[in-house]
Coordinates of C-alpha atoms in Angstrom, one line a residue:
Chain A
M160 CA -29.2 -22.6 -62.1
A161 CA -28.1 -25.5 -59.9
A162 CA -24.8 -25.1 -58.1
A163 CA -21.8 -27.0 -59.5
A164 CA -21.1 -30.3 -57.7
V165 CA -17.5 -29.0 -57.3
A166 CA -16.4 -25.4 -57.9
V167 CA -12.6 -24.8 -57.6
R168 CA -11.3 -21.2 -57.8
D169 CA -7.6 -20.2 -58.0
L170 CA -6.5 -23.1 -55.8
W171 CA -2.9 -23.3 -54.6
K172 CA -1.4 -25.8 -52.2
F173 CA 2.2 -25.5 -50.9
F174 CA 4.4 -28.1 -49.2
G175 CA 7.0 -25.8 -47.7
D176 CA 7.8 -23.4 -50.5
Y177 CA 7.0 -25.9 -53.2
P178 CA 3.6 -25.3 -54.9
A179 CA 2.1 -28.7 -55.4
L180 CA -1.0 -27.1 -57.0
R181 CA -1.0 -23.8 -58.9
E182 CA -3.9 -21.7 -60.0
I183 CA -6.4 -24.6 -60.3
T184 CA -9.8 -23.4 -61.5
F185 CA -12.6 -25.7 -62.7
D186 CA -16.2 -26.7 -62.2
V187 CA -17.7 -30.2 -62.2
E188 CA -21.4 -30.3 -63.1
P189 CA -23.7 -32.7 -61.2
G190 CA -24.1 -36.1 -62.6
T191 CA -20.8 -36.1 -64.5
C192 CA -17.8 -38.4 -64.2
L193 CA -14.4 -36.7 -64.3
A194 CA -11.3 -38.7 -64.9
L195 CA -8.3 -36.9 -63.3
L196 CA -5.2 -37.8 -65.2
G197 CA -1.5 -37.0 -64.7
R198 CA 1.9 -38.5 -64.1
N199 CA 3.1 -39.4 -60.7
G200 CA 3.6 -36.3 -58.6
A201 CA 1.3 -34.2 -60.9
G202 CA -0.9 -33.2 -57.9
K203 CA -3.9 -35.6 -58.4
T204 CA -3.9 -36.9 -54.8
T205 CA -3.2 -33.5 -53.3
L206 CA -6.2 -32.1 -55.3
L207 CA -8.5 -34.9 -54.2
R208 CA -7.4 -34.5 -50.5
L209 CA -8.3 -30.8 -50.7
L210 CA -11.7 -31.7 -52.2
A211 CA -12.3 -34.2 -49.5
G212 CA -11.4 -31.6 -46.8
F213 CA -8.4 -33.6 -45.5
S214 CA -6.2 -30.5 -45.7
H215 CA -6.6 -26.8 -46.3
P216 CA -5.5 -24.9 -49.4
G217 CA -2.7 -22.4 -49.3
R218 CA -4.8 -20.1 -51.4
G219 CA -8.1 -20.2 -53.3
E220 CA -11.5 -21.7 -52.6
V221 CA -13.3 -25.1 -53.0
R222 CA -17.1 -25.3 -52.9
I223 CA -18.7 -28.8 -52.8
L224 CA -22.4 -29.0 -53.7
G225 CA -22.7 -25.3 -53.0
A226 CA -21.2 -25.4 -49.5
G227 CA -17.8 -25.4 -47.8
V228 CA -15.7 -28.5 -47.8
R229 CA -15.9 -29.1 -44.1
A230 CA -19.6 -28.3 -43.6
P231 CA -21.4 -31.2 -42.0
E232 CA -24.0 -31.2 -44.9
T233 CA -21.2 -31.6 -47.4
R234 CA -19.6 -34.5 -45.6
A235 CA -22.9 -36.3 -45.3
R236 CA -23.1 -36.2 -49.1
L237 CA -19.5 -37.1 -49.9
G238 CA -18.0 -40.5 -50.4
V239 CA -14.2 -41.0 -50.4
L240 CA -12.1 -43.9 -51.5
G241 CA -8.4 -43.0 -51.1
H242 CA -5.2 -45.0 -51.4
G243 CA -6.0 -46.9 -48.2
I244 CA -9.1 -49.0 -48.0
S245 CA -10.2 -47.2 -44.7
L246 CA -11.4 -50.4 -43.1
Y247 CA -10.5 -51.7 -39.6
E248 CA -8.6 -55.0 -39.8
E249 CA -9.9 -56.2 -36.4
L250 CA -13.6 -55.7 -37.3
S251 CA -15.7 -57.9 -39.4
A252 CA -17.0 -56.8 -42.9
S253 CA -20.5 -56.1 -41.5
E254 CA -19.1 -54.3 -38.4
N255 CA -17.0 -52.0 -40.6
L256 CA -20.0 -51.1 -42.8
H257 CA -22.3 -50.8 -39.8
L258 CA -19.8 -48.4 -38.2
F259 CA -19.8 -46.1 -41.2
G260 CA -23.6 -46.4 -41.6
S261 CA -23.9 -45.1 -38.1
L262 CA -21.4 -42.3 -38.6
F263 CA -23.4 -41.2 -41.7
D264 CA -26.7 -41.3 -39.8
L265 CA -28.3 -43.9 -42.1
P266 CA -31.9 -44.4 -40.9
D267 CA -31.6 -48.2 -41.2
P268 CA -27.8 -49.1 -41.2
A269 CA -28.4 -52.8 -40.9
R270 CA -30.5 -52.9 -44.1
A271 CA -28.0 -50.8 -46.0
V272 CA -25.2 -53.1 -44.8
D273 CA -27.0 -56.2 -46.0
E274 CA -27.7 -54.7 -49.4
W275 CA -24.2 -53.6 -50.0
L276 CA -22.6 -56.8 -48.8
E277 CA -24.9 -58.5 -51.3
R278 CA -24.0 -56.1 -54.1
V279 CA -20.2 -56.6 -53.7
G280 CA -20.5 -60.3 -53.2
L281 CA -19.4 -60.5 -49.6
S282 CA -22.6 -61.7 -47.9
R283 CA -21.1 -65.1 -47.3
V284 CA -18.2 -63.7 -45.3
R285 CA -20.1 -60.9 -43.5
D286 CA -18.8 -62.0 -40.1
G287 CA -15.2 -62.6 -41.2
L288 CA -12.6 -60.2 -40.0
V289 CA -11.1 -57.9 -42.6
R290 CA -7.5 -59.0 -41.7
E291 CA -8.5 -62.5 -43.0
F292 CA -9.7 -61.1 -46.4
S293 CA -7.8 -61.2 -49.7
R294 CA -6.9 -58.0 -51.4
G295 CA -9.7 -58.2 -53.8
M296 CA -12.3 -58.8 -51.0
R297 CA -10.9 -55.8 -49.1
Q298 CA -11.2 -53.6 -52.2
R299 CA -14.8 -54.7 -52.8
L300 CA -15.6 -54.0 -49.2
A301 CA -14.0 -50.6 -49.5
I302 CA -16.1 -49.8 -52.5
A303 CA -19.2 -50.7 -50.4
R304 CA -18.0 -48.4 -47.6
A305 CA -17.5 -45.4 -50.0
F306 CA -21.0 -45.8 -51.6
L307 CA -22.9 -47.1 -48.5
H308 CA -24.6 -43.8 -47.7
G309 CA -25.7 -42.9 -51.2
P310 CA -23.3 -40.0 -51.7
S311 CA -24.0 -37.2 -54.2
L312 CA -20.2 -36.8 -54.9
V313 CA -17.7 -39.6 -54.8
L314 CA -13.9 -39.0 -54.8
L315 CA -11.9 -42.0 -55.9
D316 CA -8.1 -42.0 -55.8
E317 CA -6.7 -44.5 -58.2
P318 CA -9.6 -46.9 -57.6
F319 CA -8.6 -49.5 -60.2
T320 CA -5.0 -50.0 -58.9
S321 CA -4.3 -53.6 -57.9
L322 CA -7.9 -54.7 -58.4
D323 CA -8.7 -58.1 -59.8
D324 CA -11.1 -58.4 -62.7
R325 CA -14.1 -59.1 -60.4
A326 CA -13.4 -56.0 -58.3
I327 CA -13.0 -53.9 -61.4
A328 CA -16.3 -55.1 -62.7
V329 CA -18.0 -54.4 -59.3
L330 CA -16.5 -50.9 -59.2
Q331 CA -17.5 -50.0 -62.8
Q332 CA -21.0 -51.3 -62.1
V333 CA -21.3 -49.3 -58.9
I334 CA -20.1 -46.2 -60.6
R335 CA -22.4 -46.6 -63.5
E336 CA -25.4 -47.0 -61.2
G337 CA -24.3 -44.0 -59.2
L338 CA -24.0 -41.9 -62.3
A339 CA -27.4 -43.0 -63.4
A340 CA -28.8 -42.0 -60.1
G341 CA -27.3 -38.5 -60.5
C342 CA -24.1 -39.0 -58.4
T343 CA -21.0 -37.0 -59.5
V344 CA -17.7 -38.9 -59.6
I345 CA -14.2 -37.6 -59.7
M346 CA -11.5 -40.3 -60.0
S347 CA -7.7 -40.0 -60.4
T348 CA -6.3 -42.9 -62.3
H349 CA -3.4 -44.3 -64.3
Q350 CA -5.7 -47.0 -65.7
I351 CA -6.9 -44.7 -68.4
R352 CA -8.8 -47.3 -70.4
E353 CA -11.0 -48.4 -67.5
A354 CA -11.6 -44.8 -66.4
M355 CA -12.5 -43.6 -69.9
E356 CA -15.2 -46.2 -70.3
L357 CA -17.0 -44.4 -67.5
A358 CA -15.8 -40.8 -67.8
T359 CA -17.9 -38.0 -69.3
H360 CA -15.1 -35.5 -68.7
A361 CA -11.4 -35.6 -68.4
A362 CA -8.8 -33.3 -66.7
L363 CA -5.0 -33.4 -67.1
L364 CA -2.7 -32.2 -64.4
A365 CA 1.1 -31.7 -64.8
R366 CA 3.5 -30.3 -62.2
G367 CA 0.5 -28.9 -60.2
R368 CA -1.1 -27.1 -63.2
L369 CA -4.4 -27.9 -64.9
L370 CA -3.5 -28.3 -68.6
Y371 CA -6.9 -29.6 -69.8
H372 CA -10.4 -29.8 -68.5
G373 CA -13.3 -30.6 -70.8
P374 CA -15.5 -33.3 -72.2
R375 CA -14.0 -36.7 -73.0
A376 CA -13.2 -36.8 -76.6
P377 CA -13.6 -40.1 -78.7
E378 CA -9.8 -40.1 -79.2
M379 CA -9.3 -40.5 -75.4
L380 CA -11.2 -43.7 -75.4
A381 CA -9.5 -45.1 -78.5
D382 CA -5.9 -44.1 -77.4
P383 CA -5.2 -43.9 -73.6
G384 CA -2.1 -41.8 -74.3
W385 CA -3.8 -39.3 -76.6
L386 CA -4.4 -36.6 -74.1
Y387 CA -0.9 -36.8 -72.7
A388 CA 0.5 -36.5 -76.2
Q389 CA -1.6 -33.4 -77.0
Y390 CA 0.1 -31.5 -74.1
G391 CA 3.6 -32.9 -74.6
E392 CA 3.4 -35.2 -71.5
A393 CA 3.7 -38.5 -73.5
Chain B
M185 CA -28.5 -36.5 -29.7
T186 CA -26.6 -37.2 -33.0
F187 CA -23.4 -36.0 -31.3
W188 CA -23.8 -38.7 -28.5
R189 CA -24.7 -41.4 -31.1
H190 CA -21.5 -40.6 -33.0
T191 CA -19.6 -40.6 -29.7
W192 CA -21.1 -44.0 -28.8
T193 CA -20.3 -45.4 -32.2
V194 CA -16.6 -44.5 -31.9
L195 CA -16.4 -45.6 -28.3
T196 CA -17.8 -49.1 -29.0
K197 CA -15.6 -49.4 -32.2
D198 CA -12.4 -48.6 -30.2
L199 CA -13.3 -50.9 -27.3
R200 CA -14.3 -53.8 -29.7
A201 CA -11.1 -53.4 -31.7
E202 CA -8.9 -53.2 -28.5
L203 CA -10.7 -56.2 -26.8
R204 CA -10.1 -58.3 -30.0
T205 CA -6.3 -57.6 -30.2
K206 CA -5.6 -56.6 -26.5
E207 CA -2.3 -55.2 -27.7
A208 CA -2.4 -52.0 -25.7
V209 CA -4.3 -53.2 -22.6
N210 CA -2.1 -56.2 -22.1
A211 CA 1.1 -54.2 -22.3
S212 CA -0.4 -51.5 -20.0
F213 CA -1.6 -54.1 -17.4
S214 CA 1.7 -56.0 -17.5
F215 CA 3.7 -52.9 -17.0
A216 CA 1.6 -51.6 -14.1
I217 CA 1.7 -54.9 -12.2
T218 CA 5.4 -55.4 -12.8
I219 CA 6.3 -52.0 -11.4
L220 CA 4.1 -52.4 -8.4
L221 CA 5.6 -55.8 -7.6
L222 CA 9.2 -54.8 -8.2
I223 CA 9.0 -51.8 -6.0
S224 CA 7.3 -53.8 -3.3
F225 CA 10.0 -56.4 -3.3
A226 CA 12.9 -54.0 -3.8
F227 CA 12.1 -51.6 -0.9
D228 CA 9.8 -53.7 1.4
P229 CA 8.2 -50.5 2.7
T230 CA 6.6 -50.2 6.1
E231 CA 2.9 -49.3 6.4
E232 CA 3.9 -45.7 7.4
M233 CA 6.3 -45.3 4.5
T234 CA 3.7 -46.7 2.2
R235 CA 1.1 -44.1 3.3
E236 CA 3.6 -41.3 2.5
F237 CA 4.5 -42.4 -1.0
S238 CA 1.4 -44.4 -2.0
G239 CA -0.2 -41.5 -4.0
G240 CA 3.0 -40.8 -5.9
L241 CA 3.7 -44.5 -6.6
L242 CA 0.1 -45.2 -7.8
W243 CA -0.2 -42.2 -10.1
I244 CA 3.3 -42.6 -11.6
V245 CA 2.4 -46.2 -12.4
F246 CA -1.0 -45.1 -13.8
A247 CA 0.6 -42.3 -15.9
F248 CA 3.2 -44.6 -17.4
A249 CA 0.6 -47.4 -18.0
A250 CA -1.7 -44.8 -19.6
V251 CA 0.8 -43.9 -22.3
L252 CA 0.8 -47.5 -23.6
I253 CA -2.9 -47.2 -24.1
L254 CA -3.0 -43.6 -25.3
N255 CA -0.3 -44.1 -27.9
R256 CA -2.6 -46.6 -29.7
S257 CA -5.6 -44.4 -29.6
Y258 CA -5.2 -42.5 -32.9
A259 CA -2.3 -44.7 -34.2
R260 CA -5.0 -47.4 -34.5
E261 CA -6.5 -45.3 -37.3
L262 CA -3.3 -45.1 -39.4
P263 CA -3.3 -48.6 -41.1
N264 CA -5.5 -48.4 -44.2
D265 CA -6.0 -44.6 -43.7
C266 CA -9.0 -45.1 -41.4
L267 CA -8.5 -41.7 -39.9
D268 CA -9.3 -40.2 -43.4
A269 CA -12.6 -42.0 -43.4
L270 CA -13.5 -40.8 -39.9
I271 CA -12.6 -37.2 -40.8
A272 CA -14.6 -37.4 -44.1
S273 CA -17.8 -38.6 -42.2
P274 CA -20.3 -36.1 -40.9
A275 CA -19.4 -37.0 -37.3
P276 CA -17.9 -33.9 -35.6
A277 CA -14.2 -34.3 -34.7
S278 CA -15.2 -33.5 -31.1
A279 CA -17.6 -36.6 -31.1
I280 CA -14.8 -38.7 -32.5
F281 CA -12.4 -37.4 -29.8
L282 CA -14.9 -37.9 -27.0
G283 CA -15.6 -41.5 -28.1
K284 CA -11.8 -42.2 -28.1
A285 CA -11.3 -40.5 -24.8
L286 CA -14.1 -42.5 -23.1
S287 CA -12.7 -45.7 -24.6
N288 CA -9.3 -44.9 -23.2
L289 CA -10.9 -44.0 -19.8
F290 CA -12.6 -47.4 -19.6
L291 CA -9.4 -49.3 -20.6
L292 CA -7.3 -47.4 -18.1
L293 CA -9.8 -47.8 -15.3
A294 CA -9.8 -51.5 -16.0
V295 CA -6.0 -51.6 -15.6
E296 CA -6.3 -49.5 -12.4
A297 CA -9.1 -51.8 -11.0
V298 CA -6.6 -54.7 -11.2
C299 CA -3.7 -52.5 -9.7
F300 CA -5.6 -51.5 -6.5
P301 CA -6.1 -55.0 -5.1
V302 CA -2.4 -55.9 -5.9
F303 CA -1.3 -52.6 -4.3
G304 CA -3.5 -53.4 -1.2
I305 CA -2.0 -56.9 -0.8
F306 CA 1.6 -56.3 -1.5
Y307 CA 1.9 -52.9 0.3
N308 CA -0.5 -53.9 3.2
V309 CA -2.7 -50.9 2.6
R310 CA -6.4 -51.1 3.5
W311 CA -8.1 -48.8 1.0
I312 CA -11.5 -50.5 0.9
G313 CA -12.9 -48.3 3.7
Q314 CA -12.3 -45.3 1.5
F315 CA -13.7 -47.0 -1.7
W316 CA -16.2 -44.3 -2.8
P317 CA -14.0 -41.2 -2.3
L318 CA -11.1 -43.1 -3.8
L319 CA -13.2 -44.1 -6.8
L320 CA -14.1 -40.4 -7.3
V321 CA -10.4 -39.3 -7.2
V322 CA -9.3 -42.2 -9.5
V323 CA -12.1 -41.4 -12.1
L324 CA -11.3 -37.6 -12.0
G325 CA -7.5 -38.2 -12.2
T326 CA -7.8 -40.8 -14.9
W327 CA -10.2 -38.6 -16.9
G328 CA -7.6 -35.8 -16.8
L329 CA -5.0 -38.2 -18.0
T330 CA -7.0 -39.6 -20.8
V331 CA -8.5 -36.3 -22.1
V332 CA -5.0 -34.7 -22.3
G333 CA -3.4 -37.9 -23.6
T334 CA -6.1 -38.5 -26.2
M335 CA -5.6 -34.9 -27.4
F336 CA -1.8 -35.3 -27.7
S337 CA -2.4 -38.7 -29.3
A338 CA -4.3 -36.8 -32.1
L339 CA -1.7 -34.1 -32.3
T340 CA 1.2 -36.6 -32.7
V341 CA -0.5 -39.2 -34.8
N342 CA 1.2 -38.2 -38.0
I343 CA 4.7 -37.7 -36.7
R344 CA 7.4 -40.4 -36.8
L345 CA 8.5 -39.9 -33.2
R346 CA 5.0 -40.0 -31.7
E347 CA 6.0 -42.7 -29.1
V348 CA 8.5 -40.2 -27.8
M349 CA 6.5 -37.0 -28.2
L350 CA 3.3 -38.2 -26.5
P351 CA 4.8 -38.9 -23.1
L352 CA 6.9 -35.7 -23.3
L353 CA 3.8 -33.6 -24.0
L354 CA 1.5 -35.5 -21.7
Y355 CA 3.7 -35.6 -18.5
T356 CA 4.6 -31.9 -18.6
T357 CA 1.0 -30.9 -19.1
M358 CA -0.3 -33.4 -16.6
I359 CA 1.9 -32.1 -13.7
P360 CA -0.9 -30.1 -12.0
G361 CA -3.5 -32.9 -12.5
L362 CA -1.2 -35.6 -11.3
L363 CA -0.1 -33.5 -8.3
A364 CA -3.8 -33.1 -7.2
S365 CA -4.5 -36.8 -7.7
M366 CA -1.4 -37.8 -5.7
Q367 CA -2.3 -35.4 -2.8
L368 CA -5.9 -36.7 -2.7
T369 CA -4.8 -40.3 -2.8
V370 CA -2.3 -39.8 0.0
H371 CA -5.0 -38.1 2.2
L372 CA -7.5 -40.9 1.5
L373 CA -5.1 -43.8 2.1
A374 CA -4.0 -42.1 5.4
G375 CA -7.7 -42.6 6.4
E376 CA -8.5 -38.9 6.3
P377 CA -11.9 -37.7 4.9
L378 CA -12.0 -36.1 1.5
S379 CA -13.2 -32.9 3.0
T380 CA -9.7 -32.3 4.5
A381 CA -8.3 -32.1 0.9
F382 CA -11.2 -30.3 -0.7
V383 CA -9.0 -27.7 -2.3
W384 CA -7.1 -30.4 -4.2
L385 CA -10.5 -31.9 -5.3
R386 CA -11.6 -28.6 -6.6
F387 CA -8.3 -28.1 -8.3
L388 CA -8.6 -31.5 -10.0
I389 CA -12.2 -30.8 -11.2
G390 CA -11.1 -27.5 -12.6
F391 CA -8.2 -29.1 -14.4
D392 CA -10.5 -31.7 -16.0
V393 CA -13.1 -29.1 -17.0
I394 CA -10.5 -26.8 -18.6
F395 CA -8.7 -29.4 -20.6
T396 CA -11.9 -31.2 -21.7
A397 CA -13.3 -27.8 -23.0
L398 CA -10.0 -27.0 -24.7
A399 CA -9.7 -30.4 -26.3
L400 CA -13.3 -30.4 -27.6
T401 CA -12.8 -26.9 -29.0
F402 CA -9.5 -27.4 -30.8
V403 CA -9.6 -31.1 -31.9
D404 CA -11.0 -30.2 -35.4
T405 CA -8.0 -27.9 -35.9
V406 CA -5.6 -30.5 -34.6
L407 CA -7.0 -33.2 -37.0
V408 CA -7.5 -31.2 -40.2
G409 CA -5.1 -28.2 -39.6

């Protein structure tokens, strides 16, 4: 049996004495899209940062694609798009993508950069500095950066926040193509409607506990507040 | 090979970013030149006095100028959460660190390269005859400064008082390295051969090797915890 894309066992994270995550246990199968829901402060970003290897858990274990979170082979197959766009303001669009293409050891970074600039509609401004870009252009470039190396697992932290219509369409298209190619996606979001259009599974966090984890039900698509209401979080 | 490619990628990225904004290098350069000129005009030292305090003066100026460059090293990664993307990449933290340390080394050497002629002219010190030994001492001393400073830049990047903490940590740790650099510089500017201060040279090399090894070993723990 193939290893789960993400396997989380009895995960706890403490900030001082406060448990930001408590007894989190779940698996994410390869090729699925998990929408991670929860109110502000529920622990979504903390969980995603643990999955990305940006911090260590207080207790418990995380396995990504069958290996440890900080293993080089894991990081080579992981794409992350967090709250920040993770792009250098003083570098151009193509320089930013080329930098990450080199760090991810792409065999032909220049070709990958050209392809992704075309896909996100930024070929025309490839030599423009990021500091001169609009918010929507930055977000599209950030999407290209996260998917540039063809990751097997992508972690997206509120990816639809502050996106314009065009950037939302680009992101949804990129995620759909990624899923079709077998990529696993985990995204935390408050934009439930946009997320549910893509999600195959959903999880609900509240005060650091995992209240629900399972397939996306039709009711979740029809009513964005349905899952919250089922667990008294409306 | 991959390690060095990652190091090169980070080195060129940092140099390119700094050369476009020049925010750290301009401040460092202005500071160093201002201090050299002010002390020259304020005390008007004789050639003999200059020989005695030249090592101390130069390395104090270099150490203070270095902080302005080193403070920006990891702080540059904070806007837009760029450090997260670096940590998430397969590049080892030690390669990222080494790329940043080398970038800081080149920037600080550039500032020092401008300081030496100014020092020679305003303090009437002829150092060109000792160019190669002096270059060796400057590179070794500056490497010690940058490797320790870059490590503490990583350590303090996420704290609010990093501009205060970095110099506090750097200067106290750098005392042995700065002492050796000062002694060697005084010897060389007095016209003595490097061999007369060989013990200080070995001391400085030992300092550099130990702190480079420590930094490369522990930087992953420093960045991720």
